[in-house]
Amino acid sequence: MSQDNPISTVFELQRRTIEQSQRAMEQSIEFQKRLNEAMMSGMEGQSEAQQRSVDVMRNAMESYLETIESMVPGSEAGVEQIREAMDEQFAAVEDAQADAQEMAQEGLGEYENMADAYLDALSDQMDMLTEAHEDMESQTIEFLDETEDQLETLRDEASEQAQEQIERIQEQASQLREQVGDD
């Protein structure tokens, strides 16, 4: 059978559909990965802005405490306690921000690793599917070729048998004429 037959055309259309589906899935996952990268970039910018806000607040509080120390005699011990508590709170805020940033990066990193593993597995499965599809196409075409050959052989045999029967009938008719002519 030629490559331009309807069976080959159907199999080719199926292959193209499978390939387009794979590309669409890969593009979707790549888009999600780029979106995650953009989110990470945005989170980094947000983290920097938050750190600047914390620094501004810390500096403002320090200035305020320094003003109190300079204006209120004997306030040094109380202000020092406030300063220590404030430093602990700002350190806790900075630690919490760092932990949140780290967890987000780890989560997005894990997602990216899983997405890459998924794409690899998808690619392997698509390769196996394409190979199986090509095998099925060749087996179908081979089956159709063999069936056509068998039908042609049967037709030829039937024609030969019919020809033999015609020749026997002609021979019998000839013998019958001879017998009738002899009588």
mmCIF file of C-alpha atoms in Angstrom:
data_model
loop_
_atom_site.group_PDB
_atom_site.id
_atom_site.type_symbol
_atom_site.label_atom_id
_atom_site.label_comp_id
_atom_site.label_asym_id
_atom_site.label_seq_id
_atom_site.Cartn_x
_atom_site.Cartn_y
_atom_site.Cartn_z
ATOM 1 C CA MET A 1 0.000 0.000 0.000
ATOM 2 C CA SER A 2 1.232 3.494 -0.685
ATOM 3 C CA GLN A 3 1.888 6.094 2.026
ATOM 4 C CA ASP A 4 -0.974 8.245 0.632
ATOM 5 C CA ASN A 5 -3.713 5.805 1.546
ATOM 6 C CA PRO A 6 -6.577 6.627 3.926
ATOM 7 C CA ILE A 7 -5.187 4.411 6.716
ATOM 8 C CA SER A 8 -1.816 6.183 6.699
ATOM 9 C CA THR A 9 -3.592 9.532 6.611
ATOM 10 C CA VAL A 10 -5.688 8.631 9.680
ATOM 11 C CA PHE A 11 -2.619 7.450 11.584
ATOM 12 C CA GLU A 12 -0.715 10.607 10.610
ATOM 13 C CA LEU A 13 -3.577 12.801 11.845
ATOM 14 C CA GLN A 14 -3.651 10.864 15.121
ATOM 15 C CA ARG A 15 0.116 11.293 15.521
ATOM 16 C CA ARG A 16 -0.142 15.032 14.891
ATOM 17 C CA THR A 17 -2.938 15.318 17.463
ATOM 18 C CA ILE A 18 -0.838 13.455 20.025
ATOM 19 C CA GLU A 19 2.200 15.640 19.300
ATOM 20 C CA GLN A 20 0.139 18.842 19.527
ATOM 21 C CA SER A 21 -1.329 17.702 22.844
ATOM 22 C CA GLN A 22 2.162 17.026 24.164
ATOM 23 C CA ARG A 23 3.397 20.450 23.035
ATOM 24 C CA ALA A 24 0.371 22.136 24.633
ATOM 25 C CA MET A 25 1.020 20.337 27.922
ATOM 26 C CA GLU A 26 4.723 21.229 27.842
ATOM 27 C CA GLN A 27 3.931 24.867 27.067
ATOM 28 C CA SER A 28 1.439 24.988 29.922
ATOM 29 C CA ILE A 29 3.987 23.664 32.392
ATOM 30 C CA GLU A 30 6.680 26.010 31.065
ATOM 31 C CA PHE A 31 4.256 28.907 31.503
ATOM 32 C CA GLN A 32 3.630 27.854 35.099
ATOM 33 C CA LYS A 33 7.377 27.683 35.705
ATOM 34 C CA ARG A 34 7.863 31.202 34.276
ATOM 35 C CA LEU A 35 4.963 32.430 36.410
ATOM 36 C CA ASN A 36 6.632 30.924 39.479
ATOM 37 C CA GLU A 37 9.916 32.606 38.572
ATOM 38 C CA ALA A 38 8.085 35.923 38.251
ATOM 39 C CA MET A 39 6.443 35.326 41.621
ATOM 40 C CA MET A 40 9.849 34.600 43.165
ATOM 41 C CA SER A 41 11.237 37.769 41.658
ATOM 42 C CA GLY A 42 8.257 39.690 43.021
ATOM 43 C CA MET A 43 8.694 38.072 46.428
ATOM 44 C CA GLU A 44 12.346 39.079 46.476
ATOM 45 C CA GLY A 45 11.364 42.659 45.673
ATOM 46 C CA GLN A 46 8.674 42.543 48.328
ATOM 47 C CA SER A 47 11.145 41.123 50.842
ATOM 48 C CA GLU A 48 13.589 43.946 50.086
ATOM 49 C CA ALA A 49 10.807 46.532 50.483
ATOM 50 C CA GLN A 50 9.755 44.961 53.775
ATOM 51 C CA GLN A 51 13.359 45.007 54.992
ATOM 52 C CA ARG A 52 13.644 48.688 54.078
ATOM 53 C CA SER A 53 10.397 49.353 55.987
ATOM 54 C CA VAL A 54 11.748 47.496 59.010
ATOM 55 C CA ASP A 55 15.017 49.462 58.782
ATOM 56 C CA VAL A 56 13.129 52.778 58.538
ATOM 57 C CA MET A 57 10.976 51.806 61.518
ATOM 58 C CA ARG A 58 14.022 50.692 63.501
ATOM 59 C CA ASN A 59 15.864 53.947 62.737
ATOM 60 C CA ALA A 60 12.794 55.985 63.688
ATOM 61 C CA MET A 61 12.446 54.088 66.976
ATOM 62 C CA GLU A 62 16.174 54.507 67.666
ATOM 63 C CA SER A 63 15.905 58.233 67.045
ATOM 64 C CA TYR A 64 12.874 58.419 69.304
ATOM 65 C CA LEU A 65 14.668 56.503 72.085
ATOM 66 C CA GLU A 66 17.774 58.684 71.699
ATOM 67 C CA THR A 67 15.581 61.767 71.962
ATOM 68 C CA ILE A 68 14.005 60.442 75.171
ATOM 69 C CA GLU A 69 17.454 59.615 76.611
ATOM 70 C CA SER A 70 18.748 63.091 75.856
ATOM 71 C CA MET A 71 15.683 64.920 77.171
ATOM 72 C CA VAL A 72 14.709 62.836 80.193
ATOM 73 C CA PRO A 73 17.384 62.580 82.862
ATOM 74 C CA GLY A 74 17.762 59.116 84.442
ATOM 75 C CA SER A 75 15.865 57.358 81.646
ATOM 76 C CA GLU A 76 18.888 55.447 80.363
ATOM 77 C CA ALA A 77 18.090 52.162 82.157
ATOM 78 C CA GLY A 78 14.441 52.151 81.061
ATOM 79 C CA VAL A 79 15.316 53.153 77.519
ATOM 80 C CA GLU A 80 17.944 50.395 77.380
ATOM 81 C CA GLN A 81 15.312 47.807 78.341
ATOM 82 C CA ILE A 82 12.994 49.149 75.635
ATOM 83 C CA ARG A 83 15.866 49.097 73.125
ATOM 84 C CA GLU A 84 16.670 45.426 73.938
ATOM 85 C CA ALA A 85 12.998 44.405 73.632
ATOM 86 C CA MET A 86 12.736 46.357 70.384
ATOM 87 C CA ASP A 87 15.878 44.700 68.991
ATOM 88 C CA GLU A 88 14.455 41.257 69.855
ATOM 89 C CA GLN A 89 11.165 42.090 68.116
ATOM 90 C CA PHE A 90 12.883 43.427 65.006
ATOM 91 C CA ALA A 91 15.136 40.331 64.936
ATOM 92 C CA ALA A 92 12.034 38.115 65.212
ATOM 93 C CA VAL A 93 10.374 39.982 62.320
ATOM 94 C CA GLU A 94 13.503 39.654 60.177
ATOM 95 C CA ASP A 95 13.794 35.934 61.005
ATOM 96 C CA ALA A 96 10.136 35.373 60.153
ATOM 97 C CA GLN A 97 10.598 37.181 56.824
ATOM 98 C CA ALA A 98 13.717 35.148 56.040
ATOM 99 C CA ASP A 99 11.935 31.900 56.953
ATOM 100 C CA ALA A 100 8.934 32.795 54.801
ATOM 101 C CA GLN A 101 11.183 33.697 51.878
ATOM 102 C CA GLU A 102 13.160 30.476 52.258
ATOM 103 C CA MET A 103 10.020 28.339 52.479
ATOM 104 C CA ALA A 104 8.593 30.003 49.377
ATOM 105 C CA GLN A 105 11.829 29.454 47.460
ATOM 106 C CA GLU A 106 11.991 25.817 48.563
ATOM 107 C CA GLY A 107 8.348 25.267 47.604
ATOM 108 C CA LEU A 108 8.802 26.817 44.192
ATOM 109 C CA GLY A 109 12.071 24.942 43.737
ATOM 110 C CA GLU A 110 10.330 21.668 44.568
ATOM 111 C CA TYR A 111 7.523 22.539 42.164
ATOM 112 C CA GLU A 112 10.040 23.232 39.426
ATOM 113 C CA ASN A 113 11.801 19.918 40.109
ATOM 114 C CA MET A 114 8.475 18.088 40.043
ATOM 115 C CA ALA A 115 7.469 19.871 36.844
ATOM 116 C CA ASP A 116 10.776 18.912 35.206
ATOM 117 C CA ALA A 117 10.355 15.288 36.328
ATOM 118 C CA TYR A 118 6.784 15.324 35.027
ATOM 119 C CA LEU A 119 7.912 16.697 31.661
ATOM 120 C CA ASP A 120 10.606 14.017 31.440
ATOM 121 C CA ALA A 121 8.082 11.286 32.268
ATOM 122 C CA LEU A 122 5.590 12.783 29.796
ATOM 123 C CA SER A 123 8.240 12.834 27.093
ATOM 124 C CA ASP A 124 9.123 9.184 27.774
ATOM 125 C CA GLN A 125 5.451 8.183 27.705
ATOM 126 C CA MET A 126 4.867 10.116 24.507
ATOM 127 C CA ASP A 127 7.864 8.394 22.914
ATOM 128 C CA MET A 128 6.445 5.003 23.904
ATOM 129 C CA LEU A 129 2.965 6.013 22.691
ATOM 130 C CA THR A 130 4.345 7.235 19.373
ATOM 131 C CA GLU A 131 6.354 4.046 18.923
ATOM 132 C CA ALA A 132 3.317 1.889 19.761
ATOM 133 C CA HIS A 133 1.204 3.989 17.397
ATOM 134 C CA GLU A 134 3.733 3.537 14.585
ATOM 135 C CA ASP A 135 3.833 -0.227 15.274
ATOM 136 C CA MET A 136 0.043 -0.374 15.152
ATOM 137 C CA GLU A 137 0.058 1.528 11.855
ATOM 138 C CA SER A 138 2.611 -0.793 10.278
ATOM 139 C CA GLN A 139 0.747 -3.861 11.567
ATOM 140 C CA THR A 140 -2.551 -2.507 10.224
ATOM 141 C CA ILE A 141 -1.031 -1.747 6.828
ATOM 142 C CA GLU A 142 0.701 -5.138 6.776
ATOM 143 C CA PHE A 143 -2.597 -6.834 7.657
ATOM 144 C CA LEU A 144 -4.399 -4.945 4.885
ATOM 145 C CA ASP A 145 -1.638 -5.774 2.382
ATOM 146 C CA GLU A 146 -1.793 -9.453 3.324
ATOM 147 C CA THR A 147 -5.590 -9.421 3.145
ATOM 148 C CA GLU A 148 -5.472 -7.831 -0.315
ATOM 149 C CA ASP A 149 -2.900 -10.408 -1.454
ATOM 150 C CA GLN A 150 -5.044 -13.248 -0.073
ATOM 151 C CA LEU A 151 -8.144 -11.869 -1.760
ATOM 152 C CA GLU A 152 -6.264 -11.566 -5.036
ATOM 153 C CA THR A 153 -4.997 -15.127 -4.658
ATOM 154 C CA LEU A 154 -8.519 -16.342 -3.873
ATOM 155 C CA ARG A 155 -9.862 -14.456 -6.882
ATOM 156 C CA ASP A 156 -7.177 -15.970 -9.106
ATOM 157 C CA GLU A 157 -7.851 -19.442 -7.671
ATOM 158 C CA ALA A 158 -11.589 -18.947 -8.075
ATOM 159 C CA SER A 159 -11.013 -17.816 -11.656
ATOM 160 C CA GLU A 160 -8.816 -20.869 -12.301
ATOM 161 C CA GLN A 161 -11.394 -23.175 -10.707
ATOM 162 C CA ALA A 162 -14.188 -21.529 -12.680
ATOM 163 C CA GLN A 163 -12.084 -21.832 -15.852
ATOM 164 C CA GLU A 164 -11.440 -25.517 -15.076
ATOM 165 C CA GLN A 165 -15.154 -26.095 -14.480
ATOM 166 C CA ILE A 166 -15.985 -24.330 -17.741
ATOM 167 C CA GLU A 167 -13.427 -26.473 -19.557
ATOM 168 C CA ARG A 168 -14.876 -29.662 -17.955
ATOM 169 C CA ILE A 169 -18.382 -28.616 -18.901
ATOM 170 C CA GLN A 170 -17.228 -27.905 -22.457
ATOM 171 C CA GLU A 171 -15.481 -31.252 -22.544
ATOM 172 C CA GLN A 172 -18.567 -33.007 -21.212
ATOM 173 C CA ALA A 173 -20.713 -31.168 -23.757
ATOM 174 C CA SER A 174 -18.319 -32.216 -26.466
ATOM 175 C CA GLN A 175 -18.462 -35.832 -25.300
ATOM 176 C CA LEU A 176 -22.255 -35.636 -25.145
ATOM 177 C CA ARG A 177 -22.373 -34.370 -28.762
ATOM 178 C CA GLU A 178 -20.145 -37.167 -29.878
ATOM 179 C CA GLN A 179 -22.377 -39.691 -28.134
ATOM 180 C CA VAL A 180 -25.493 -38.139 -29.595
ATOM 181 C CA GLY A 181 -23.847 -37.948 -33.009
ATOM 182 C CA ASP A 182 -22.828 -41.637 -32.817
ATOM 183 C CA ASP A 183 -26.312 -42.769 -32.060
#
